[in-house]
mmCIF file of C-alpha atoms in Angstrom:
data_model
loop_
_atom_site.group_PDB
_atom_site.id
_atom_site.type_symbol
_atom_site.label_atom_id
_atom_site.label_comp_id
_atom_site.label_asym_id
_atom_site.label_seq_id
_atom_site.Cartn_x
_atom_site.Cartn_y
_atom_site.Cartn_z
ATOM 1 C CA GLY A 619 -5.659 -8.957 18.744
ATOM 2 C CA PRO A 620 -7.895 -7.913 15.839
ATOM 3 C CA ARG A 621 -9.089 -4.722 17.545
ATOM 4 C CA SER A 622 -5.566 -3.376 18.006
ATOM 5 C CA LEU A 623 -5.074 -3.838 14.255
ATOM 6 C CA LYS A 624 -8.373 -2.067 13.536
ATOM 7 C CA GLN A 625 -10.141 -5.288 12.524
ATOM 8 C CA LYS A 626 -13.746 -6.052 13.397
ATOM 9 C CA GLY A 627 -14.685 -9.547 14.428
ATOM 10 C CA GLY A 628 -12.365 -12.436 15.028
ATOM 11 C CA LEU A 629 -11.356 -15.932 14.064
ATOM 12 C CA MET A 630 -14.200 -17.691 15.860
ATOM 13 C CA GLN A 631 -16.958 -15.491 14.437
ATOM 14 C CA VAL A 632 -18.998 -16.620 11.440
ATOM 15 C CA GLN A 633 -17.474 -15.324 8.207
ATOM 16 C CA ASN A 634 -19.152 -14.752 4.846
ATOM 17 C CA ASN A 635 -16.545 -13.617 2.355
ATOM 18 C CA ARG A 636 -19.017 -13.499 -0.577
ATOM 19 C CA LEU A 637 -16.754 -15.449 -2.927
ATOM 20 C CA LYS A 638 -17.774 -16.996 -6.211
ATOM 21 C CA VAL A 639 -16.036 -18.870 -8.996
ATOM 22 C CA ALA A 640 -16.724 -18.460 -12.697
ATOM 23 C CA ARG A 641 -17.792 -22.057 -13.319
ATOM 24 C CA SER A 642 -20.154 -24.654 -11.928
ATOM 25 C CA LEU A 643 -18.642 -26.883 -9.260
ATOM 26 C CA ASP A 644 -19.146 -30.489 -8.240
ATOM 27 C CA ALA A 645 -19.709 -31.382 -4.570
ATOM 28 C CA VAL A 646 -15.994 -31.266 -3.739
ATOM 29 C CA GLY A 647 -15.512 -27.877 -5.398
ATOM 30 C CA ALA A 648 -18.637 -26.520 -3.709
ATOM 31 C CA ALA A 649 -17.324 -27.707 -0.334
ATOM 32 C CA ALA A 650 -13.990 -25.970 -0.973
ATOM 33 C CA LEU A 651 -15.830 -22.772 -1.964
ATOM 34 C CA ALA A 652 -17.910 -22.932 1.231
ATOM 35 C CA ALA A 653 -14.714 -23.334 3.265
ATOM 36 C CA ALA A 654 -13.120 -20.351 1.491
ATOM 37 C CA ASN A 655 -16.214 -18.298 2.218
ATOM 38 C CA ALA A 656 -15.843 -19.186 5.905
ATOM 39 C CA SER A 657 -12.080 -18.538 6.043
ATOM 40 C CA TYR A 658 -10.547 -15.812 8.189
ATOM 41 C CA SER A 659 -8.110 -13.555 6.353
ATOM 42 C CA PRO A 660 -8.676 -9.978 7.539
ATOM 43 C CA TYR A 661 -5.161 -8.759 6.802
ATOM 44 C CA THR A 662 -4.341 -10.067 3.300
ATOM 45 C CA LYS A 663 -7.893 -10.876 2.103
ATOM 46 C CA THR A 664 -6.466 -14.068 0.573
ATOM 47 C CA PHE A 665 -9.496 -16.184 1.461
ATOM 48 C CA ALA A 666 -8.936 -19.897 0.846
ATOM 49 C CA GLY A 667 -10.572 -23.251 1.442
ATOM 50 C CA VAL A 668 -9.700 -26.876 0.683
ATOM 51 C CA ALA A 669 -11.907 -29.930 0.262
ATOM 52 C CA LEU A 670 -10.598 -33.496 0.196
ATOM 53 C CA LYS A 671 -12.623 -36.454 -1.067
ATOM 54 C CA THR A 672 -11.785 -40.016 -0.083
ATOM 55 C CA ASN A 673 -12.277 -43.253 -1.981
ATOM 56 C CA GLY A 674 -15.234 -43.886 0.368
ATOM 57 C CA GLY A 675 -16.936 -40.628 -0.627
ATOM 58 C CA VAL A 676 -16.151 -38.721 2.583
ATOM 59 C CA ILE A 677 -15.522 -34.993 1.995
ATOM 60 C CA CYS A 678 -13.436 -33.116 4.573
ATOM 61 C CA THR A 679 -12.840 -29.378 4.424
ATOM 62 C CA GLY A 680 -10.453 -26.854 5.869
ATOM 63 C CA ARG A 681 -10.291 -23.094 5.742
ATOM 64 C CA TYR A 682 -7.477 -20.598 6.009
ATOM 65 C CA ALA A 683 -7.128 -19.022 9.468
ATOM 66 C CA GLU A 684 -4.801 -16.045 9.223
ATOM 67 C CA ASN A 685 -2.667 -14.689 12.031
ATOM 68 C CA ALA A 686 -1.438 -11.080 11.896
ATOM 69 C CA ALA A 687 2.131 -12.415 11.945
ATOM 70 C CA TYR A 688 1.279 -14.857 9.076
ATOM 71 C CA ASN A 689 3.159 -17.531 10.925
ATOM 72 C CA PRO A 690 1.582 -19.457 12.600
ATOM 73 C CA SER A 691 -1.430 -19.058 10.318
ATOM 74 C CA LEU A 692 -3.347 -22.285 9.740
ATOM 75 C CA SER A 693 -3.382 -23.404 6.114
ATOM 76 C CA PRO A 694 -6.621 -24.743 4.647
ATOM 77 C CA LEU A 695 -4.956 -28.059 3.781
ATOM 78 C CA GLN A 696 -3.645 -28.432 7.328
ATOM 79 C CA ALA A 697 -7.184 -27.925 8.632
ATOM 80 C CA ALA A 698 -8.654 -30.371 6.074
ATOM 81 C CA LEU A 699 -6.071 -33.047 6.897
ATOM 82 C CA SER A 700 -6.908 -32.758 10.591
ATOM 83 C CA GLN A 701 -10.604 -33.224 9.742
ATOM 84 C CA LEU A 702 -9.685 -36.256 7.658
ATOM 85 C CA VAL A 703 -7.992 -37.870 10.658
ATOM 86 C CA LEU A 704 -10.889 -36.915 12.958
ATOM 87 C CA HIS A 705 -13.210 -38.760 10.549
ATOM 88 C CA GLY A 706 -11.054 -41.894 10.764
ATOM 89 C CA GLN A 707 -9.752 -41.593 7.202
ATOM 90 C CA THR A 708 -6.183 -42.094 6.000
ATOM 91 C CA PHE A 709 -4.172 -39.711 3.854
ATOM 92 C CA ALA A 710 -3.824 -42.492 1.264
ATOM 93 C CA SER A 711 -7.627 -42.631 0.912
ATOM 94 C CA VAL A 712 -7.750 -39.119 -0.607
ATOM 95 C CA THR A 713 -8.650 -39.309 -4.307
ATOM 96 C CA LYS A 714 -9.467 -35.665 -5.025
ATOM 97 C CA ALA A 715 -8.353 -32.323 -3.623
ATOM 98 C CA VAL A 716 -9.726 -28.880 -4.465
ATOM 99 C CA LEU A 717 -8.398 -25.484 -3.398
ATOM 100 C CA VAL A 718 -10.545 -22.373 -3.867
ATOM 101 C CA GLU A 719 -8.625 -19.162 -3.342
ATOM 102 C CA ALA A 720 -9.087 -15.429 -3.782
ATOM 103 C CA SER A 721 -6.141 -13.584 -5.314
ATOM 104 C CA GLY A 722 -3.901 -11.934 -2.763
ATOM 105 C CA PRO A 723 -0.408 -11.732 -1.307
ATOM 106 C CA ALA A 724 -0.630 -14.927 0.797
ATOM 107 C CA SER A 725 -1.383 -17.595 -1.819
ATOM 108 C CA GLN A 726 -1.869 -21.139 -0.541
ATOM 109 C CA ILE A 727 -1.259 -22.836 -3.898
ATOM 110 C CA ASP A 728 2.430 -23.767 -3.588
ATOM 111 C CA ALA A 729 2.191 -24.896 0.043
ATOM 112 C CA THR A 730 -0.952 -26.914 -0.698
ATOM 113 C CA LYS A 731 0.690 -28.652 -3.666
ATOM 114 C CA ALA A 732 3.861 -29.455 -1.711
ATOM 115 C CA VAL A 733 2.130 -30.815 1.385
ATOM 116 C CA LEU A 734 -0.500 -32.715 -0.599
ATOM 117 C CA ARG A 735 2.230 -34.370 -2.688
ATOM 118 C CA SER A 736 3.974 -35.474 0.517
ATOM 119 C CA VAL A 737 0.911 -37.275 1.934
ATOM 120 C CA CYS A 738 -0.995 -38.700 -1.045
ATOM 121 C CA SER A 739 -1.130 -38.960 -4.821
ATOM 122 C CA ALA A 740 -4.436 -37.127 -5.345
ATOM 123 C CA PRO A 741 -4.345 -34.364 -7.946
ATOM 124 C CA LEU A 742 -5.029 -30.782 -6.836
ATOM 125 C CA THR A 743 -7.576 -28.676 -8.697
ATOM 126 C CA VAL A 744 -7.346 -24.925 -8.073
ATOM 127 C CA TYR A 745 -10.147 -22.422 -8.648
ATOM 128 C CA ARG A 746 -9.651 -18.674 -8.390
ATOM 129 C CA ALA A 747 -12.476 -16.927 -6.597
ATOM 130 C CA THR A 748 -13.625 -13.336 -6.743
ATOM 131 C CA VAL A 749 -15.504 -11.340 -4.135
ATOM 132 C CA THR A 750 -19.054 -10.480 -5.191
#
């Protein structure tokens, strides 16, 4: 677990990664930033969050949940898609997707683009975040 790898805290504890982006964000971008700030990435520090907006205005978020072995880490898009289903929304209803990510060795950009493309036609906006 985290202690054996000299990490304090754990996946289920509240996280505040103190991330910011260099521009103002709309509600979807702000939701993705909040998810990135709550993500768990103690090993690579590649904090990431996704927000999906539907044609009905529903915003669902997901955050990166890192495992020491990297696989099976939970991607932020995977988490957001599960929230979408839990809210009774379809993948086809997604009209906007935003990924906020800190730079690091475990980037979520390519995986997010590939999976998003396979489930809907919404464009992906990516914002790079820095730790304050």
